[in-house]
């Protein structure tokens, strides 16, 4: 079968590999869609300390079961399924408290296990053990189902930031994650959603799809948001960009008792920002992080897609073959697409 494997930074190869064999407790799927995101760009450029090459990349996975391993029940060949990306251990004290997104033993598809840039893939026993395989609801396509994983991360972020009824929400960053944030905030009852980006072209493309109440770009984004919110600031500000400057601006544009989500992480070598602690103190701000998603978030994300609460099919702007995976990663890296999916 064909796979796309990471060998070293800058060295991803589409090559032939033997079809994986289904072990006891595992499930083998025919991958139908594996979508790409900024993480794939990061891995392709810098690698990752959890990846021991050669490793099949791809973590936004949807496909069809072809074989069920010994000892696995409840699944059959032909079932259409979506696979989680982050795998909590299910046994540590965080998992025991239901905090699966911050499991210190977390492993990931495409890092510790071969991922979805392949014709066939094994769903590891550890995924099945934490209910990490989801049935794709009727009416939801494989490509849409593959977007459940990033939507699950977005859902985790908005739960932690308590996005709800009547909130004015600012999303900083108009990539695929920013677009999902806009749509999810609407479905959670946000009053107004404003979309911010420094890249005017990308902002325009995103706005044409997700229709924020206003777009903001330029040097004075804080002033613009204050103006849009009658001087109050935003109830929730979510930074969906790897930018310390955006995080600093987010603190300044938050309303009293506002919540700020540092959704996107910062570069490892530059993670320090300036924070006016008195702003947090007197305005009773809440700053939250977000680290991936739990298996339950994935299941709920699929449901949101199926119900039409968060449509995603129009966000998939590019569909490429497995042999074009390098081009796909390039398109993502240039910010020319909303969502790029691979169809192995
Ligand atoms: Zn991703
Ligand atoms: Zn754990």
Short mmCIF file of C-alpha atoms and ligand atoms in Angstrom, two decimals:
data_model
loop_
_atom_site.label_atom_id
_atom_site.label_comp_id
_atom_site.label_asym_id
_atom_site.label_seq_id
_atom_site.Cartn_x
_atom_site.Cartn_y
_atom_site.Cartn_z
CA UNK A 1 0.00 0.00 0.00
CA UNK A 2 0.99 3.64 -0.32
CA UNK A 3 1.91 5.68 2.75
CA UNK A 4 3.33 9.14 3.46
CA UNK A 5 6.09 8.75 6.00
CA UNK A 6 8.10 11.25 7.99
CA UNK A 7 11.82 10.39 7.83
CA UNK A 8 13.38 13.66 9.00
CA UNK A 9 12.55 17.38 8.96
CA UNK A 10 12.07 18.30 5.30
CA UNK A 11 12.03 14.62 4.31
CA UNK A 12 8.51 13.23 3.96
CA UNK A 13 8.26 10.40 1.44
CA UNK A 14 5.31 8.87 -0.34
CA UNK A 15 6.40 5.24 -0.55
CA UNK A 16 5.27 1.62 -0.66
CA UNK A 17 4.85 -0.23 2.64
CA UNK A 18 3.40 -3.61 3.59
CA UNK A 19 -0.27 -3.52 4.61
CA UNK A 20 -0.47 -3.52 8.42
CA UNK A 21 -1.56 -6.75 10.11
CA UNK A 22 -4.45 -6.59 12.61
CA UNK A 23 -3.31 -7.75 16.04
CA UNK A 24 -5.49 -8.91 18.91
CA UNK A 25 -7.49 -6.03 20.38
CA UNK A 26 -7.00 -3.88 17.27
CA UNK A 27 -9.07 -2.80 14.28
CA UNK A 28 -7.87 -2.25 10.74
CA UNK A 29 -9.45 0.50 8.67
CA UNK A 30 -9.34 1.60 5.06
CA UNK A 31 -8.58 5.31 5.44
CA UNK A 32 -11.00 7.40 3.38
CA UNK A 33 -10.04 10.88 4.51
CA UNK A 34 -7.19 12.24 6.58
CA UNK A 35 -7.20 16.01 6.80
CA UNK A 36 -4.17 18.21 7.25
CA UNK A 37 -3.52 21.12 9.59
CA UNK A 38 -0.78 23.41 10.88
CA UNK A 39 0.55 20.58 13.02
CA UNK A 40 1.52 18.63 9.88
CA UNK A 41 3.40 21.71 8.65
CA UNK A 42 5.24 21.97 11.98
CA UNK A 43 6.16 18.27 11.92
CA UNK A 44 7.35 18.42 8.32
CA UNK A 45 9.62 21.40 9.09
CA UNK A 46 10.88 20.59 12.58
CA UNK A 47 9.91 17.01 13.40
CA UNK A 48 8.67 16.24 16.90
CA UNK A 49 10.38 14.70 19.92
CA UNK A 50 7.67 12.02 20.15
CA UNK A 51 8.10 10.88 16.56
CA UNK A 52 10.60 8.12 15.95
CA UNK A 53 11.02 7.88 12.17
CA UNK A 54 10.04 6.48 9.84
CA UNK A 55 6.46 7.22 10.89
CA UNK A 56 3.24 7.46 8.85
CA UNK A 57 1.85 10.96 9.52
CA UNK A 58 -1.79 12.11 9.69
CA UNK A 59 -4.06 12.52 12.72
CA UNK A 60 -7.48 13.77 11.45
CA UNK A 61 -8.73 10.35 10.44
CA UNK A 62 -11.94 8.85 9.05
CA UNK A 63 -12.39 5.52 7.30
CA UNK A 64 -14.12 2.19 7.07
CA UNK A 65 -13.42 -0.94 9.08
CA UNK A 66 -11.98 -3.80 7.02
CA UNK A 67 -10.97 -6.19 9.79
CA UNK A 68 -11.73 -6.57 13.49
CA UNK A 69 -9.01 -8.14 15.64
CA UNK A 70 -9.45 -10.96 18.10
CA UNK A 71 -11.22 -9.99 21.31
CA UNK A 72 -12.79 -6.81 19.94
CA UNK A 73 -16.57 -6.61 20.11
CA UNK A 74 -19.16 -4.11 18.96
CA UNK A 75 -17.55 -3.40 15.59
CA UNK A 76 -17.81 -5.03 12.18
CA UNK A 77 -16.25 -4.77 8.74
CA UNK A 78 -17.97 -2.00 6.79
CA UNK A 79 -18.59 0.28 9.80
CA UNK A 80 -17.77 3.92 9.04
CA UNK A 81 -15.59 5.37 11.79
CA UNK A 82 -13.73 8.44 13.01
CA UNK A 83 -10.57 8.07 15.12
CA UNK A 84 -9.34 10.31 17.96
CA UNK A 85 -5.88 11.87 17.59
CA UNK A 86 -4.82 12.32 21.22
CA UNK A 87 -4.95 9.10 23.23
CA UNK A 88 -5.26 9.48 27.02
CA UNK A 89 -4.06 6.55 29.14
CA UNK A 90 -7.40 6.25 30.96
CA UNK A 91 -5.61 5.08 34.12
CA UNK A 92 -3.75 8.03 35.70
CA UNK A 93 -5.12 10.42 38.32
CA UNK A 94 -6.02 13.11 35.74
CA UNK A 95 -7.90 10.59 33.59
CA UNK A 96 -9.59 9.31 36.77
CA UNK A 97 -10.83 12.85 37.40
CA UNK A 98 -12.19 13.05 33.85
CA UNK A 99 -9.44 15.46 32.75
CA UNK A 100 -8.38 13.41 29.77
CA UNK A 101 -7.06 16.36 27.73
CA UNK A 102 -4.25 16.86 30.24
CA UNK A 103 -3.30 13.20 30.71
CA UNK A 104 0.49 13.26 31.24
CA UNK A 105 0.80 9.88 29.49
CA UNK A 106 -1.03 11.06 26.38
CA UNK A 107 0.05 9.47 23.10
CA UNK A 108 -0.97 10.51 19.58
CA UNK A 109 -1.88 9.02 16.22
CA UNK A 110 0.81 9.90 13.69
CA UNK A 111 3.37 10.31 16.49
CA UNK A 112 3.52 7.16 18.64
CA UNK A 113 1.43 5.16 16.15
CA UNK A 114 1.25 5.16 12.36
CA UNK A 115 -1.37 7.67 11.26
CA UNK A 116 -3.85 8.21 8.48
CA UNK A 117 -1.74 9.26 5.50
CA UNK A 118 -1.99 5.66 4.28
CA UNK A 119 -4.42 3.40 2.48
CA UNK A 120 -4.78 1.21 5.57
CA UNK A 121 -4.24 1.94 9.24
CA UNK A 122 -4.42 0.08 12.53
CA UNK A 123 -6.59 1.54 15.28
CA UNK A 124 -4.49 0.73 18.37
CA UNK A 125 -6.00 -1.15 21.32
CA UNK A 126 -5.33 1.92 23.48
CA UNK A 127 -7.72 3.96 21.30
CA UNK A 128 -10.47 1.37 21.68
CA UNK A 129 -9.84 1.18 25.45
CA UNK A 130 -10.78 4.86 25.90
CA UNK A 131 -13.76 4.86 23.48
CA UNK A 132 -11.72 6.68 20.89
CA UNK A 133 -13.40 5.13 17.86
CA UNK A 134 -16.65 6.81 16.84
CA UNK A 135 -19.37 5.63 14.49
CA UNK A 136 -19.89 8.25 11.78
CA UNK A 137 -23.55 9.32 11.87
CA UNK A 138 -25.65 8.76 8.76
CA UNK A 139 -25.50 11.67 6.36
CA UNK A 140 -21.99 12.70 7.43
CA UNK A 141 -19.30 12.08 4.81
CA UNK A 142 -15.79 10.81 5.54
CA UNK A 143 -14.21 14.20 4.77
CA UNK A 144 -16.55 15.98 7.18
CA UNK A 145 -15.98 13.28 9.80
CA UNK A 146 -12.22 13.84 9.57
CA UNK A 147 -12.82 17.45 10.67
CA UNK A 148 -14.44 16.20 13.91
CA UNK A 149 -10.97 16.00 15.48
CA UNK A 150 -10.05 19.70 15.12
CA UNK A 151 -13.66 20.62 15.99
CA UNK A 152 -13.31 18.54 19.17
CA UNK A 153 -10.27 20.63 20.16
CA UNK A 154 -12.24 23.82 19.45
CA UNK A 155 -15.11 22.49 21.58
CA UNK A 156 -12.74 21.82 24.47
CA UNK A 157 -11.40 25.38 24.15
CA UNK A 158 -14.86 26.97 24.20
CA UNK A 159 -16.03 24.85 27.12
CA UNK A 160 -13.01 25.99 29.14
CA UNK A 161 -13.60 29.62 28.09
CA UNK A 162 -17.34 29.20 28.87
CA UNK A 163 -18.56 30.61 25.55
CA UNK A 164 -22.30 31.02 25.84
CA UNK A 165 -25.54 32.88 25.33
CA UNK A 166 -25.17 36.60 24.66
CA UNK A 167 -21.37 36.72 24.59
CA UNK A 168 -19.41 38.99 22.30
CA UNK A 169 -16.61 36.76 21.05
CA UNK A 170 -13.39 37.71 19.28
CA UNK A 171 -11.48 35.06 17.35
CA UNK A 172 -7.88 35.99 16.53
CA UNK A 173 -6.66 33.97 13.55
CA UNK A 174 -8.79 33.11 10.53
CA UNK A 175 -7.34 29.71 9.61
CA UNK A 176 -9.42 26.52 9.75
CA UNK A 177 -9.40 26.54 13.56
CA UNK A 178 -10.52 30.18 13.63
CA UNK A 179 -13.36 29.35 11.22
CA UNK A 180 -14.48 26.43 13.41
CA UNK A 181 -14.38 28.74 16.45
CA UNK A 182 -16.66 31.25 14.69
CA UNK A 183 -19.20 28.56 13.81
CA UNK A 184 -19.12 26.87 17.22
CA UNK A 185 -19.48 30.20 19.07
CA UNK A 186 -22.59 30.93 17.00
CA UNK A 187 -24.07 27.53 17.80
CA UNK A 188 -23.46 28.17 21.52
CA UNK A 189 -25.51 31.36 21.36
CA UNK A 190 -22.86 34.08 21.06
CA UNK A 191 -24.38 37.50 20.41
CA UNK A 192 -21.68 38.74 18.03
CA UNK A 193 -18.54 37.13 16.67
CA UNK A 194 -15.63 39.19 15.36
CA UNK A 195 -12.79 37.69 13.33
CA UNK A 196 -9.27 39.14 13.46
CA UNK A 197 -6.23 38.38 11.28
CA UNK A 198 -3.10 40.17 10.14
CA UNK A 199 -3.37 38.45 6.76
CA UNK A 200 -6.09 40.43 4.94
CA UNK A 201 -6.40 37.92 2.10
CA UNK A 202 -6.92 34.93 4.37
CA UNK A 203 -9.33 36.96 6.51
CA UNK A 204 -11.41 37.80 3.47
CA UNK A 205 -11.52 34.16 2.33
CA UNK A 206 -12.54 32.98 5.81
CA UNK A 207 -15.13 35.74 6.28
CA UNK A 208 -16.79 34.86 2.98
CA UNK A 209 -17.42 31.37 4.41
CA UNK A 210 -18.23 31.91 8.07
CA UNK A 211 -19.71 35.45 8.00
CA UNK A 212 -18.48 37.05 11.22
CA UNK A 213 -20.35 40.19 12.36
CA UNK A 214 -17.22 42.17 11.50
CA UNK A 215 -13.64 41.55 10.45
CA UNK A 216 -10.73 43.36 12.09
CA UNK A 217 -7.24 43.82 10.79
CA UNK A 218 -4.47 46.38 10.93
CA UNK A 219 -2.27 47.86 13.65
CA UNK A 220 -5.01 48.99 16.06
CA UNK A 221 -7.02 45.79 16.57
CA UNK A 222 -7.57 46.49 20.28
CA UNK A 223 -9.07 49.92 19.54
CA UNK A 224 -11.20 48.44 16.77
CA UNK A 225 -12.62 45.73 19.02
CA UNK A 226 -13.35 48.26 21.77
CA UNK A 227 -15.20 50.39 19.24
CA UNK A 228 -17.19 47.40 17.95
CA UNK A 229 -18.22 46.53 21.52
CA UNK A 230 -19.25 50.05 22.58
CA UNK A 231 -16.14 50.33 24.73
CA UNK A 232 -16.85 47.18 26.82
CA UNK A 233 -14.44 44.83 25.16
CA UNK A 234 -15.21 41.22 24.30
CA UNK A 235 -16.64 38.70 26.76
CA UNK A 236 -14.43 36.02 25.26
CA UNK A 237 -11.24 36.39 23.23
CA UNK A 238 -9.75 33.28 21.64
CA UNK A 239 -6.28 33.34 20.09
CA UNK A 240 -6.17 30.78 17.29
CA UNK A 241 -2.70 31.79 16.16
CA UNK A 242 0.83 31.03 17.37
CA UNK A 243 1.38 34.67 18.28
CA UNK A 244 2.48 36.17 21.59
CA UNK A 245 1.48 39.61 20.29
CA UNK A 246 -2.07 38.34 19.70
CA UNK A 247 -2.17 36.96 23.27
CA UNK A 248 -1.08 40.35 24.66
CA UNK A 249 -3.73 42.13 22.57
CA UNK A 250 -6.34 39.58 23.72
CA UNK A 251 -5.77 40.61 27.35
CA UNK A 252 -6.28 44.26 26.43
CA UNK A 253 -9.52 43.76 24.50
CA UNK A 254 -11.30 41.60 27.07
CA UNK A 255 -14.37 42.97 28.86
CA UNK A 256 -14.71 42.95 32.65
CA UNK A 257 -15.00 39.33 33.82
CA UNK A 258 -13.90 38.39 30.31
CA UNK A 259 -12.38 35.02 29.47
CA UNK A 260 -9.26 34.72 27.35
CA UNK A 261 -8.39 31.43 25.69
CA UNK A 262 -4.77 30.92 24.69
CA UNK A 263 -5.98 28.27 22.26
CA UNK A 264 -2.93 28.23 20.00
CA UNK A 265 0.44 27.46 21.58
CA UNK A 266 3.51 29.64 21.09
CA UNK A 267 6.83 28.62 19.54
CA UNK A 268 8.90 26.59 22.07
CA UNK A 269 11.79 29.03 21.88
CA UNK A 270 9.61 32.13 22.41
CA UNK A 271 6.77 31.36 24.87
CA UNK A 272 7.00 34.42 27.17
CA UNK A 273 4.48 37.29 26.92
CA UNK A 274 3.90 40.51 28.87
CA UNK A 275 0.77 40.43 31.00
CA UNK A 276 -0.56 43.38 33.03
CA UNK A 277 -1.47 41.46 36.15
CA UNK A 278 -3.60 44.34 37.44
CA UNK A 279 -5.77 44.06 34.36
CA UNK A 280 -6.46 40.44 35.34
CA UNK A 281 -6.96 41.40 38.99
CA UNK A 282 -9.28 44.40 38.75
CA UNK A 283 -11.26 43.23 35.74
CA UNK A 284 -11.60 39.70 37.10
CA UNK A 285 -10.30 38.15 33.91
CA UNK A 286 -9.95 34.41 33.42
CA UNK A 287 -7.13 33.12 31.25
CA UNK A 288 -7.47 29.51 30.10
CA UNK A 289 -5.41 27.19 27.93
CA UNK A 290 -6.53 24.34 25.70
CA UNK A 291 -4.70 21.11 24.98
CA UNK A 292 -6.33 18.97 22.32
CA UNK A 293 -9.52 17.10 23.05
CA UNK A 294 -10.90 14.07 24.86
CA UNK A 295 -12.61 11.07 23.25
CA UNK A 296 -15.95 12.48 24.47
CA UNK A 297 -15.23 15.80 22.71
CA UNK A 298 -14.70 13.88 19.45
CA UNK A 299 -18.04 12.11 19.81
CA UNK A 300 -19.83 15.39 20.52
CA UNK A 301 -18.08 17.14 17.62
CA UNK A 302 -19.35 14.44 15.24
CA UNK A 303 -22.83 14.99 16.63
CA UNK A 304 -22.59 18.77 16.12
CA UNK A 305 -21.62 18.15 12.48
CA UNK A 306 -24.43 15.62 12.00
CA UNK A 307 -27.06 17.96 13.49
CA UNK A 308 -25.92 20.80 11.25
CA UNK A 309 -25.10 22.91 14.33
CA UNK A 310 -21.53 23.30 13.04
CA UNK A 311 -21.37 22.72 9.28
CA UNK A 312 -17.89 21.85 8.03
CA UNK A 313 -18.24 20.57 4.46
CA UNK A 314 -17.84 24.03 2.92
CA UNK A 315 -14.66 24.58 4.94
CA UNK A 316 -12.99 21.72 3.06
CA UNK A 317 -11.58 23.73 0.16
CA UNK A 318 -9.03 21.23 -1.19
CA UNK A 319 -9.19 17.45 -1.74
CA UNK A 320 -5.90 15.82 -2.77
CA UNK A 321 -4.60 12.31 -3.37
CA UNK A 322 -2.10 10.66 -1.02
CA UNK A 323 0.63 11.12 -3.65
CA UNK A 324 0.06 14.88 -3.38
CA UNK A 325 0.58 15.06 0.38
CA UNK A 326 3.65 17.30 0.10
CA UNK A 327 1.70 19.76 -2.00
CA UNK A 328 -1.13 19.60 0.54
CA UNK A 329 1.21 20.49 3.40
CA UNK A 330 2.61 23.29 1.25
CA UNK A 331 -0.87 24.71 0.59
CA UNK A 332 -1.58 24.66 4.34
CA UNK A 333 1.75 26.31 5.08
CA UNK A 334 1.08 29.12 2.59
CA UNK A 335 -2.33 29.79 4.20
CA UNK A 336 -4.09 29.49 0.84
CA UNK A 337 -6.73 27.04 1.94
CA UNK A 338 -9.22 26.66 4.74
CA UNK A 339 -9.16 22.87 5.11
CA UNK A 340 -7.11 20.49 2.97
CA UNK A 341 -8.02 16.81 3.08
CA UNK A 342 -6.14 13.82 1.75
CA UNK A 343 -8.12 10.98 0.15
CA UNK A 344 -5.83 7.94 0.18
ZN1 LIG B 1 -4.74 18.68 13.24
ZN1 LIG B 2 -4.06 9.47 31.86
#
